[in-house]
XYZ file of C-alpha atoms in Angstrom:
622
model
C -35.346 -20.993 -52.611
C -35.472 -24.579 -52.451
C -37.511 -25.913 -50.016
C -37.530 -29.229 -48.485
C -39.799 -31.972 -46.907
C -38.633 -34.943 -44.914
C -40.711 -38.583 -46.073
C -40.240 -41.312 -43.785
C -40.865 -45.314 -44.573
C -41.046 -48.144 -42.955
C -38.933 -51.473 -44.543
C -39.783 -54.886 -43.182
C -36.944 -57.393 -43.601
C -37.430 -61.370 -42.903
C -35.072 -63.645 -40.937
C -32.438 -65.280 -43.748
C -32.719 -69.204 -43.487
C -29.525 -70.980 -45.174
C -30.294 -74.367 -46.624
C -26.939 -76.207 -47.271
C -27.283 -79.632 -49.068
C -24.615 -82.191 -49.469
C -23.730 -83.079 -53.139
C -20.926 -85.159 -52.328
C -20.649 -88.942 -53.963
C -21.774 -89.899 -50.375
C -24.957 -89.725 -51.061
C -25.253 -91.453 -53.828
C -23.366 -94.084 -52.229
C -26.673 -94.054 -49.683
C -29.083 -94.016 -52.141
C -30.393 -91.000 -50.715
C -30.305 -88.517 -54.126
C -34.232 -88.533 -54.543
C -35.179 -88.067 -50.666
C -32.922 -84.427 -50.775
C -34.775 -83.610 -53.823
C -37.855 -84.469 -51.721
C -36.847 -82.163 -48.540
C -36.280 -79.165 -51.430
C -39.487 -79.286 -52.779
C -41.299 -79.529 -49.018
C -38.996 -76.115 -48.260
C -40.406 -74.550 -51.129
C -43.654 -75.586 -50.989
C -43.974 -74.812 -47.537
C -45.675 -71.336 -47.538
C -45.493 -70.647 -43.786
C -41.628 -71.200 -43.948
C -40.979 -69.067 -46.927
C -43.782 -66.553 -45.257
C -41.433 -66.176 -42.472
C -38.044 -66.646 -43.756
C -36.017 -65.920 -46.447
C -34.523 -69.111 -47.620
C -31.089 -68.900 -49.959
C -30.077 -72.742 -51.288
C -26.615 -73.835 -51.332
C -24.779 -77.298 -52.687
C -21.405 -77.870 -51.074
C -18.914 -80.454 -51.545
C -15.574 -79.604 -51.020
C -16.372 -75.857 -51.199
C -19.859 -74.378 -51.246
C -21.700 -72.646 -54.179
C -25.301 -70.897 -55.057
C -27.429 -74.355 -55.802
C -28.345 -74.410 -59.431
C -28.389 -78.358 -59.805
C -27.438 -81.515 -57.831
C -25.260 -84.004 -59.396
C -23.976 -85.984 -56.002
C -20.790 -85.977 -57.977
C -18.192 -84.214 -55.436
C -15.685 -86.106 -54.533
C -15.110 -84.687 -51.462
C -16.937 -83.438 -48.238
C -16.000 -80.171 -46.110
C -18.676 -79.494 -43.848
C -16.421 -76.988 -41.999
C -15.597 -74.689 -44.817
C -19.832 -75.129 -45.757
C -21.041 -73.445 -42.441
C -18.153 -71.246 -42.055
C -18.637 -69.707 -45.554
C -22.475 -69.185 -44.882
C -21.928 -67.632 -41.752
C -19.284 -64.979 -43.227
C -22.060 -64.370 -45.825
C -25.072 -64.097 -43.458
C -22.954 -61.976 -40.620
C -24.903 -59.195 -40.477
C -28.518 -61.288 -40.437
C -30.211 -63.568 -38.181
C -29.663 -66.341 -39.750
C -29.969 -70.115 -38.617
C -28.764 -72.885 -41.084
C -30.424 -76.390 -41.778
C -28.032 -78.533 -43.267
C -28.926 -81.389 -45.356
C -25.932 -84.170 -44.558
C -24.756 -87.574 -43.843
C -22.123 -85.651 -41.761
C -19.802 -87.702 -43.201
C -16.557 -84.981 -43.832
C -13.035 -86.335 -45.894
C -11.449 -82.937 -45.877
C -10.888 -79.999 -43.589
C -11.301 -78.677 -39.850
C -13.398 -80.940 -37.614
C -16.813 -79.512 -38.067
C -17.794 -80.614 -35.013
C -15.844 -78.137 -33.208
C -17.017 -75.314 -35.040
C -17.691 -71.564 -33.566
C -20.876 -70.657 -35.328
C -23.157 -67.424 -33.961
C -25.796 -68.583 -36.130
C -27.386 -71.779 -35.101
C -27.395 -74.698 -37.088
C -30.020 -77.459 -37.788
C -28.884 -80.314 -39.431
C -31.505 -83.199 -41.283
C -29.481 -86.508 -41.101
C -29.596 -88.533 -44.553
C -28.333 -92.023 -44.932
C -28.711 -94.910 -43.074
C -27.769 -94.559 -39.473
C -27.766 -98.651 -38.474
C -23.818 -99.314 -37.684
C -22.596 -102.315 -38.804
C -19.289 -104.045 -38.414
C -16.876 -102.564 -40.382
C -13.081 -102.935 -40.669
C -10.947 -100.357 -42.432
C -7.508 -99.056 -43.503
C -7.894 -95.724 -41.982
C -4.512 -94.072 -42.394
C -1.575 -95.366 -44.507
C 1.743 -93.461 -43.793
C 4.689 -94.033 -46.221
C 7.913 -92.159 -48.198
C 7.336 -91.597 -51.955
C 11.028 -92.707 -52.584
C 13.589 -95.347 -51.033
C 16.942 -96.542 -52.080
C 17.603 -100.140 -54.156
C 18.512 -102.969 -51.513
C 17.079 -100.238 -48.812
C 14.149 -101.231 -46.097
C 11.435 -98.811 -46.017
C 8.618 -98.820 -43.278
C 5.079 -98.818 -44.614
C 3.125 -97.260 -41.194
C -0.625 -98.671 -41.743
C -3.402 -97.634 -38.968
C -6.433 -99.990 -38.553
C -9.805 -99.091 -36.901
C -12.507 -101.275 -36.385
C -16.460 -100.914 -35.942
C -18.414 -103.638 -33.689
C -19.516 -105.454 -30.508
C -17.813 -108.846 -30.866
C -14.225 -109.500 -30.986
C -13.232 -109.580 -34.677
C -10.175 -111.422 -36.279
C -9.012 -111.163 -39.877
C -5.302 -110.742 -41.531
C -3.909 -107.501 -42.610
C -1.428 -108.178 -46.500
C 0.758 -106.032 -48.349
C 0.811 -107.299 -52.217
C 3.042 -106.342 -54.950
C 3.489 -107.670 -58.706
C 0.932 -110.040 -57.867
C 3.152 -111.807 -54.199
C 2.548 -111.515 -50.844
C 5.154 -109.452 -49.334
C 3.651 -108.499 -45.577
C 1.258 -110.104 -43.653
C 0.392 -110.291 -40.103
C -2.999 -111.879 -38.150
C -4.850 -108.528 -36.211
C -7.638 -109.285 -33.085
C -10.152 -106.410 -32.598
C -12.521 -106.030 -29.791
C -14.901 -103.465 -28.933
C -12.282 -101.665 -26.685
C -9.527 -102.364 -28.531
C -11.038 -101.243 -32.095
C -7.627 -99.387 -33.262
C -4.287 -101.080 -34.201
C -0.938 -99.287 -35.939
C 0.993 -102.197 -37.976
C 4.439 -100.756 -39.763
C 5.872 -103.477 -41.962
C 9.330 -102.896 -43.413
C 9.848 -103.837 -46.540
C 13.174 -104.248 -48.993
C 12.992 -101.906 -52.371
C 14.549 -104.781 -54.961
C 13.403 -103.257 -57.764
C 14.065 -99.926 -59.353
C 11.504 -97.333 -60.516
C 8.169 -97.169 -60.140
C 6.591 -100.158 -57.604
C 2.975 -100.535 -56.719
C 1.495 -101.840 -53.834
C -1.584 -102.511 -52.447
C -2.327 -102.598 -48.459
C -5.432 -104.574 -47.264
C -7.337 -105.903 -44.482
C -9.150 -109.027 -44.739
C -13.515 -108.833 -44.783
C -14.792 -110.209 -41.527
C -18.491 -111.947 -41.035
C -21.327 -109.702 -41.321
C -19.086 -106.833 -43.079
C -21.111 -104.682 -44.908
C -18.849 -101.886 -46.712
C -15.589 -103.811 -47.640
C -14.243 -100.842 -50.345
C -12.457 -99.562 -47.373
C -10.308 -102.532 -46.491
C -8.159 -101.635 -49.033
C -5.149 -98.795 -50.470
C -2.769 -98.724 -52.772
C 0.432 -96.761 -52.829
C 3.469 -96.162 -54.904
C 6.897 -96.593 -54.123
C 9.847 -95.290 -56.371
C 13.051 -97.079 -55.778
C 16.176 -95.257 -57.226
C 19.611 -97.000 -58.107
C 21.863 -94.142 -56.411
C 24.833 -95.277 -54.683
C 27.226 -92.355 -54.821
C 30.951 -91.849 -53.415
C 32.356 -88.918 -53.466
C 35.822 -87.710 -53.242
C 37.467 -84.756 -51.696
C 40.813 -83.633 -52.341
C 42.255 -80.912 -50.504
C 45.658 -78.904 -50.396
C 45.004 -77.930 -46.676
C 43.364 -79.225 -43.576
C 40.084 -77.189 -43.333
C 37.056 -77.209 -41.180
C 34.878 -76.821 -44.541
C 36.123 -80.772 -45.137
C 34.118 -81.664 -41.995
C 31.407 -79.339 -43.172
C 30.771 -81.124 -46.848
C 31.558 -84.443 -45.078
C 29.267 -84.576 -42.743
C 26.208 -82.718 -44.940
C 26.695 -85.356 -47.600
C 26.837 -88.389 -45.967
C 23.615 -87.528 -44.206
C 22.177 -89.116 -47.174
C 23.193 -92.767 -46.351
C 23.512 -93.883 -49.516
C 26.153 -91.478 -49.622
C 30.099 -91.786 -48.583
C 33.001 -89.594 -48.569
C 36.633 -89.965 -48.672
C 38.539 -87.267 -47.756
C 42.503 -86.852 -48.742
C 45.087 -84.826 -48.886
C 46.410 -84.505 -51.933
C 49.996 -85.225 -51.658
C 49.126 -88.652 -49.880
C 46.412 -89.416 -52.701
C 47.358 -92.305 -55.385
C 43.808 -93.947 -55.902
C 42.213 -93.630 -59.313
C 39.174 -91.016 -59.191
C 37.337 -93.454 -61.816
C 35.963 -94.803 -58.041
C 34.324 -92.099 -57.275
C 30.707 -90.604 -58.959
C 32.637 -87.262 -58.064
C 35.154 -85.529 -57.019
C 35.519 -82.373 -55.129
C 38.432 -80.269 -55.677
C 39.473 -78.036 -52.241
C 41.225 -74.683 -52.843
C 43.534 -77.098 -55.469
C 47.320 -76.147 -56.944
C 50.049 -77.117 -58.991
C 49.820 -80.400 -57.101
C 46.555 -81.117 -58.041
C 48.454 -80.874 -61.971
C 47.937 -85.071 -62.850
C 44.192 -85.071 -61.356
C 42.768 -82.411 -63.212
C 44.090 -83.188 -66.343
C 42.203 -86.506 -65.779
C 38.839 -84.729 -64.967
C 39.022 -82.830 -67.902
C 40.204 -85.760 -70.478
C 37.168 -88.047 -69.044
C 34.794 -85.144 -68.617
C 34.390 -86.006 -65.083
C 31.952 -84.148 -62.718
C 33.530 -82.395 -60.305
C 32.695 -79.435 -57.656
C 35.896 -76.850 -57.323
C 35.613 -74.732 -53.969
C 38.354 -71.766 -53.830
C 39.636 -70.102 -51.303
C 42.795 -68.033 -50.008
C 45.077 -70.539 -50.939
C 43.585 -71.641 -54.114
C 46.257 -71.187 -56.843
C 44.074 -69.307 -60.060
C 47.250 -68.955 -62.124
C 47.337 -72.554 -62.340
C 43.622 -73.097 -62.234
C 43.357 -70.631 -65.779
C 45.629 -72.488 -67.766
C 43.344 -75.678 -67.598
C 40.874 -74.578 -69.586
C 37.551 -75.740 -67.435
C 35.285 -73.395 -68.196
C 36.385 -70.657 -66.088
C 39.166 -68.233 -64.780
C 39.487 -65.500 -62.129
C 42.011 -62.884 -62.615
C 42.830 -62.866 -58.753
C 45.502 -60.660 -56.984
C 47.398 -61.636 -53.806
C 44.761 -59.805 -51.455
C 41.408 -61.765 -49.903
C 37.837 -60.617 -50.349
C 34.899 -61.267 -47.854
C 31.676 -62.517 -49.983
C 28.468 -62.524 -48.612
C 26.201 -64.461 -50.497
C 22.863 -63.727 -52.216
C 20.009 -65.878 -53.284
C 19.031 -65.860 -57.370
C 15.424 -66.594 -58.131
C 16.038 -67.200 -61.735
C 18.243 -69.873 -61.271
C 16.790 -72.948 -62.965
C 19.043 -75.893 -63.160
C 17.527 -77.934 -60.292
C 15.229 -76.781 -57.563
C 16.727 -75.270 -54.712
C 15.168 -73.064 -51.883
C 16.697 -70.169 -50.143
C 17.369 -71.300 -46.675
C 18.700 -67.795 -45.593
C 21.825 -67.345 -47.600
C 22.043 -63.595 -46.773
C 21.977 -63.874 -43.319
C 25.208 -66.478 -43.389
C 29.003 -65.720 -42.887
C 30.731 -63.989 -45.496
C 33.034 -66.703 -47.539
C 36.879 -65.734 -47.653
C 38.184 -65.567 -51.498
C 41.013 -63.920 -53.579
C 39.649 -60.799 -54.897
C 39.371 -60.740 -58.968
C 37.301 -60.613 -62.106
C 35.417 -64.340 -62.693
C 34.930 -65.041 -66.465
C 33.288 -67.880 -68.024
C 33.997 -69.329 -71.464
C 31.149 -72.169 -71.237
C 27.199 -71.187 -70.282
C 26.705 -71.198 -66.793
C 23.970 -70.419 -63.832
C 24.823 -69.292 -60.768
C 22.784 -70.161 -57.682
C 24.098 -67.425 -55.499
C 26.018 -63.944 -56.471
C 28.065 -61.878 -54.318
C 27.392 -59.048 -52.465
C 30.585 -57.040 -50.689
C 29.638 -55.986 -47.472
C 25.940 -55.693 -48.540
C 26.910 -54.202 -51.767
C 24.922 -56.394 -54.331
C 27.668 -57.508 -57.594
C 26.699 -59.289 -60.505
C 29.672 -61.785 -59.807
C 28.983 -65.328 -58.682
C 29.712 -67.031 -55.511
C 28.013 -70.305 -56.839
C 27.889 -71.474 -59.932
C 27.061 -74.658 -62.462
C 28.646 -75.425 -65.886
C 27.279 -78.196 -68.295
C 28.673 -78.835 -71.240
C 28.997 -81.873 -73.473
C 27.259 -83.909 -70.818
C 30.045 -82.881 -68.000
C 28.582 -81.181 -64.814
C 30.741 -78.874 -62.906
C 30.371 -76.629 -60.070
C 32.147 -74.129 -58.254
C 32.267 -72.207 -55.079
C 33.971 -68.859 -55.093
C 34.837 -68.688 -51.324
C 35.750 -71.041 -47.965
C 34.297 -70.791 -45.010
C 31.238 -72.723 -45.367
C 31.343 -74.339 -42.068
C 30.249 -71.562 -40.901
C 27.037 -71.948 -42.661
C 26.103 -75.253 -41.316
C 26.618 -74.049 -38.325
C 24.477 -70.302 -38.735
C 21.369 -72.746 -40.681
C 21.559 -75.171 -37.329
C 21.377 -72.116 -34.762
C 17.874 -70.704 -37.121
C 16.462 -73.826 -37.523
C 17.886 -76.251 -34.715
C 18.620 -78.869 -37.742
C 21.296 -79.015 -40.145
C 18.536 -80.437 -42.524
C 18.101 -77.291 -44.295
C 22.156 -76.784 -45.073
C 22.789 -80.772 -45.747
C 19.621 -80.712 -48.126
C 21.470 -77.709 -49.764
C 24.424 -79.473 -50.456
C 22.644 -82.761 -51.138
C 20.669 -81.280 -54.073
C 23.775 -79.972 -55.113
C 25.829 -83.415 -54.836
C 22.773 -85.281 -56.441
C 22.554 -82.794 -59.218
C 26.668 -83.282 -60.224
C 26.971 -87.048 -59.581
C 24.458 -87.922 -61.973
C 25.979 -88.762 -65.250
C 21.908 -88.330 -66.823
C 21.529 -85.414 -69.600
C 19.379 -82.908 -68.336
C 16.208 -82.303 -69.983
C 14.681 -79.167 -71.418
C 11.184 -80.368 -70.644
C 10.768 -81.857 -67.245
C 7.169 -83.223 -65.828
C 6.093 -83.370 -62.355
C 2.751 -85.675 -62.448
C 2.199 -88.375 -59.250
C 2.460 -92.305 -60.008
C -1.031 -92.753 -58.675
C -4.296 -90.946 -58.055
C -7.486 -92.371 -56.457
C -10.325 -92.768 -58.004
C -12.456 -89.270 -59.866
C -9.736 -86.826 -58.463
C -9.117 -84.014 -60.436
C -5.357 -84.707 -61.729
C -3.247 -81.988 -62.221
C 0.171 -82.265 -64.493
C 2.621 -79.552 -64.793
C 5.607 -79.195 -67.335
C 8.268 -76.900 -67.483
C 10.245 -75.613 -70.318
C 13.541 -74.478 -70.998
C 15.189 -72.751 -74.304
C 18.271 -73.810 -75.745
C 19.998 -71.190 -73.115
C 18.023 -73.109 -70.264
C 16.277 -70.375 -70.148
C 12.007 -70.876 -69.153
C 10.617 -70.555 -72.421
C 7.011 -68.719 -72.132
C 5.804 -69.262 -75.793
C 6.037 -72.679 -75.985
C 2.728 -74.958 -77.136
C 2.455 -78.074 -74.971
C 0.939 -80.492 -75.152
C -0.124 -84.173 -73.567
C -1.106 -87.459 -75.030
C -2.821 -90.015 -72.696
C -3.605 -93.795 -73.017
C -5.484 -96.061 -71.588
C -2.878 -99.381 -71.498
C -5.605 -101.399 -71.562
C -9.017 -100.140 -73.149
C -6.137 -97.471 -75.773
C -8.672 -94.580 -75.256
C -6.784 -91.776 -76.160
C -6.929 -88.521 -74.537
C -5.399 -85.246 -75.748
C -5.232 -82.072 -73.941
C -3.276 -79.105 -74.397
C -0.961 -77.375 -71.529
C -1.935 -73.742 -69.885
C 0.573 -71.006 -68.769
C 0.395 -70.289 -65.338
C 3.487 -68.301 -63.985
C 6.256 -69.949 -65.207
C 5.140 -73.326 -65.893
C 2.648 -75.324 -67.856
C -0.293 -76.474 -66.469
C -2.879 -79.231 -67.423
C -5.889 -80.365 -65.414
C -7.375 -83.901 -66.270
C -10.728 -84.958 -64.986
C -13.211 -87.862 -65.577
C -10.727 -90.711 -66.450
C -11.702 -94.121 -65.110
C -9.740 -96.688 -63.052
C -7.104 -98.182 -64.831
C -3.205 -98.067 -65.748
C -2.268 -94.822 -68.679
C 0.778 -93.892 -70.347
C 1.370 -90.528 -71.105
C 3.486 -87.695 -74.138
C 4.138 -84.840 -73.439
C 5.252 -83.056 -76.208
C 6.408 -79.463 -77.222
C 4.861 -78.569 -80.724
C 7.324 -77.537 -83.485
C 9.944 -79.323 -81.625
C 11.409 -82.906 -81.165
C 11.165 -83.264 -77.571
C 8.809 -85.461 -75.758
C 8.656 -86.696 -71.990
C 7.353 -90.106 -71.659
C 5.554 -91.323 -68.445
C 2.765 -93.457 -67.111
C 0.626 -92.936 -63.773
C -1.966 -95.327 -62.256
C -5.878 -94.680 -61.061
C -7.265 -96.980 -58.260
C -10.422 -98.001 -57.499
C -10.399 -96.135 -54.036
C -13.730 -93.792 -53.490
C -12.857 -92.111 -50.594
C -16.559 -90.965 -50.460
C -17.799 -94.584 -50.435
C -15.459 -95.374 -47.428
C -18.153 -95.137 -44.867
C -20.825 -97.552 -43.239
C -23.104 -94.987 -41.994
C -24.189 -91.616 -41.492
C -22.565 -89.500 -38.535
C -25.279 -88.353 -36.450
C -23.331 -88.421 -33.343
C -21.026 -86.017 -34.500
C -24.157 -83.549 -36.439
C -26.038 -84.072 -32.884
C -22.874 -82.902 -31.141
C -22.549 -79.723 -33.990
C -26.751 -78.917 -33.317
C -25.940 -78.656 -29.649
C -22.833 -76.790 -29.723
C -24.614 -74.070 -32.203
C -27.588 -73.820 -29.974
C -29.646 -75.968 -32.542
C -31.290 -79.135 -33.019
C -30.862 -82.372 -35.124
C -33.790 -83.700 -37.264
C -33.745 -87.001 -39.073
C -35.426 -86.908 -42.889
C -38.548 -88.258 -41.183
C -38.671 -85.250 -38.577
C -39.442 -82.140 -41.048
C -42.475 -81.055 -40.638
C -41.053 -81.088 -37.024
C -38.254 -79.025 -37.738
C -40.631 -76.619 -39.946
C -43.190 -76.343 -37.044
C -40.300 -75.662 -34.682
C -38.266 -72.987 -37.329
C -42.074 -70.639 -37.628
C -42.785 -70.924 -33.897
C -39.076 -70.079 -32.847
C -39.487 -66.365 -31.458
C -35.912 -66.205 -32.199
C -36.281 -65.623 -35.900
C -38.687 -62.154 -36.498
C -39.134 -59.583 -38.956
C -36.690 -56.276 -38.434
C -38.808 -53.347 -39.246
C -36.686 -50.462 -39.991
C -37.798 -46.834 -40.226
C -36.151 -44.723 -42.831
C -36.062 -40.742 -43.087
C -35.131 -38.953 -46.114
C -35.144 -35.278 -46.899
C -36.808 -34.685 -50.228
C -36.432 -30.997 -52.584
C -39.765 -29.746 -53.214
C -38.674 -29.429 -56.736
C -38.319 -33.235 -57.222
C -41.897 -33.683 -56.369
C -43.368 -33.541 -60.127
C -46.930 -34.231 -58.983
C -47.194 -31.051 -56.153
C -45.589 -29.280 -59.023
C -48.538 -29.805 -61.577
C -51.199 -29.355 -58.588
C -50.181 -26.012 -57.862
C -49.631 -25.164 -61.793
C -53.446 -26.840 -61.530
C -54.892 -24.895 -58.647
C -53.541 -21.800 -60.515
C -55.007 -22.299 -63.999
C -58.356 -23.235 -62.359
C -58.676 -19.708 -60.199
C -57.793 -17.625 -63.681
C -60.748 -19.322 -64.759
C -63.063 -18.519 -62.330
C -61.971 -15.008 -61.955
C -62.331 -14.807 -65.558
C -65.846 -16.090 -65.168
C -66.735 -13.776 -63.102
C -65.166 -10.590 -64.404
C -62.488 -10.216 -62.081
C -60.138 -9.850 -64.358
């Protein structure tokens, strides 16, 4: 036997009330660090709020955590991801959220648009007077141009005012004037889009810096001005194509490269060709012969890039004797290779834009060997069957680059990637990055750096390197390493590199405005990668006049809230107790209990027991 007994409580549970504060630079910009600290202590201290409700404290800048501290030290504001994390935390519970903000937001979805089923009452810190204010709102520009090339710098103006405004809107660089243009602002018209196009004379890296003239009575005047980065590169390449046979692919490779204008193409035949190929930053070589005998032998004797693309009237007899770094042992009968994407290929970046789903490329069927280390970008499959033999592959050796294309047809492809896509950027990039990669004459590296030429000011700069073996190969146990300087103050930072998938990653924080030059260096090995980045003085938290209560009036609303200003609490407080909406959830709970389990009956009835022995002993009934 084991009997049972069912014991039933009662649990009370209190309303959850979410207190988000704003610890973005914001405001400290404001001035407004001490008043927040204020509003915590008259939550906490408030006995008939914390009687009522259970109040969890978060921070948020551009995420939101558990408040241990304030700092005001975010750099940026996401108001958005704030409520919306709350309210996936609080889902289950009644839970309204008072939000401590200048509603000021520099990253993510429009908060004010937000679907919350909680509702939300936000305190408004920061001043709330507007004042006139002119600013460089949006700046819209290309990392790179071309030397001697015009590129458009797209710059979008707002202004903040009554009274018709006018001031002059300058583009600077290396100290001149390069733009400049008078702007008139009224009330109504408050918004203006300028795009200046200017000329790239100067290769590398250029800095520039956009700004708007301060107007009378301007209060804020750190967001009248941006600076950006422009890297010019020297790259006027012609390229040459010779072919044995008239060929749609010509058309194809034609067309795909010069869509790069600083690109041209000369196509020839080869029997008509008697120009010197010393004109040309390369020089591709279509399904080639016998007659392509005197060319050759000058692209191997000058170690001339060049791109060979084979086909069914390629000639590999002749091809094997010249010794460039491959052969094919073909026989007189023609192949159909479809072509498959390798992951591991690491000689330049390229992505797959669909590869398998192209046209099989026509070839003479036959062994491919290499005599020189190689990567191949795609591999053949034969009629789905995956092969270990290449379709595409690059050759470097004693600094020649070659390439070569085991198959014609390719037309096809441009075609296929414009029908998936409805652009032929996707294929001409493809061949691009390919053209790019051969007509440079520059050594490649075994330690390459991707880092940005400027960062604003207090971001969080991330650097990654990436490491090759002797093989090219990504070398995983590499130590790396990076050096920074400070051009003008020589403070010297020195960090070491992380591996994170297959590169190296290195985060730098807390570096002030100012020009550095950076090493990065692999330890145990001579080989170094020089650079040098620049951090302005742009705060994008300090880029506002005022606080937004428009838009936190227009998020109260929407959330079935109300706004409060700092002044308003024990308003809001009042409101937050005597809102019906927000009660205690009593809950009853039932629970079936063994007999056994209960200790105490247990030693009552072991009691009640020993206590009638003794009083039948007492009185001689036993």
């Amino acid at each position: 036997m084991n009997p049972t007994i069912k014991k039933e409580s009662l649990i009370n549970t209190k309303p959850t009330l979410a207190v988000l504060v704003d610890n973005s630079k914001s405001v400290s910009f404001f001035k407004e660090n001490e008043n927040i600290k204020e509003l915590l202590n008259n939550i906490s201290d408030n006995k008939e709020l914390n009687s009522k409700f259970n109040i969890e404290t978060f921070s948020f800048g551009n995420q939101l955590q558990v408040l241990d501290s304030l700092s005001f030290n975010n750099n940026d504001t996401n108001i958005y991801d704030a409520i919306s994390s709350v309210n996936e935390l609080n889902k289950d519970k009644n839970a309204p959220v008072l939000i401590i903000s200048d509603g000021n937001q520099t990253i993510g979805n429009d908060y004010e648009y937000i679907n919350s089923k909680q509702h939300i009452y936000p305190i408004v810190i920061g001043d709330t007077t507007k004042y006139k204010d002119l600013k460089i709102s949006q700046l819209n520009v290309n990392k790179y141009s071309y030397i001697k090339n015009k590129f458009p710098v797209e710059v979008i103006l707002n202004y903040e005012g009554e009274e018709t405004a006018k001031s002059r809107f300058s583009i600077f660089s290396g100290g001149k004037t390069v733009f400049s243009e008078n702007v008139t602002f009224s009330k109504i018209e408050n918004s203006k889009t300028i795009t200046a196009n200017l000329t790239s004379n100067k290769e590398g890296v250029n800095y520039y810096t956009a700004s708007i003239r301060k107007i009378e009575g301007e209060k804020n005047t750190r967001n009248n001005t941006k600076s950006f980065p422009i890297e010019v590169i020297d790259e006027q390449t012609k390229v040459l194509i010779l072919s044995s046979i008239l060929h749609p692919d010509l058309g194809a490779f034609k067309k795909a490269i010069e869509s790069n204008k600083q690109r041209s193409v000369d196509v020839q035949l080869i029997h008509k060709f008697n120009n010197q190929i010393n004109d040309y930053q390369l020089v591709i070589l279509f399904q080639p012969d016998n007659r392509f005998n005197s060319i050759l032998s000058q692209i191997v004797e000058r170690k001339s890039n060049f791109l060979l693309v084979s086909g069914a009237n390629t000639d590999w007899n002749f091809i094997n004797k010249k010794q460039v770094g491959f052969s094919k042992k073909a026989i007189n009968q023609t192949e159909n290779y479809g072509a498959t994407y390798n992951e591991s290929f690491l000689t330049f970046f390229q992505k797959d834009i669909g590869f398998n789903e192209f046209s099989p490329l026509k070839d003479k069927f036959g062994e491919i060997t290499f005599s020189r280390d190689h990567q191949d970008l795609l591999l053949q499959n034969i009629n789905g069957v995956q092969t270990q033999q290449p379709l595409l592959s690059v050759l470097e050796q004693n600094n020649q680059k070659t390439a070569v294309l085991f198959g014609e047809g390719i037309w096809k492809w441009r075609s296929s990637s414009f029908m998936d896509s409805n652009s032929f950027l996707d294929f001409d990039q493809f061949i691009g990055n390919l053209v790019q990669y051969l007509a440079s004459k520059k050594k490649r590296n075994r330690l390459e750096i991707n880092a940005e030429n400027l960062y604003p000011a207090n971001s969080t700069i991330n650097i990654s390197a990436f490491y090759v073996d002797k093989n090219y190969n990504f070398d995983d146990r590499a130590s790396v390493e990076i050096t920074i300087t400070n051009k003008e103050t020589k403070e010297v930072t020195k960090l070491p590199f992380s591996l994170i998938n297959k590169s190296y990653q290195a985060t730098v924080e807390n570096l002030s405005s100012g020009d550095y030059s950076y090493k990065v260096s692999v330890v145990g090995q001579n080989i170094s990668k020089y650079g040098h980045f620049k951090i302005t003085d742009y705060e994008i938290e300090e880029q506002f006049t005022h606080a937004d209560s428009e838009k936190l009036q227009k998020l109260a609303q929407k959330a079935g809230g109300k706004m409060f200003y700092k002044n308003q609490t024990n308003i809001l407080f009042k409101d937050l107790i005597d809102n019906k909406a927000y009660f205690t959830t009593q809950k009853s709970i039932t629970k079936e209990e063994n007999l056994i389990d209960w200790k105490w009956i247990l030693f009552f009835v072991i009691g009640l027991f020993t206590a009638e022995w003794f009083i039948r002993k007492y009185y001689g009934k036993i």
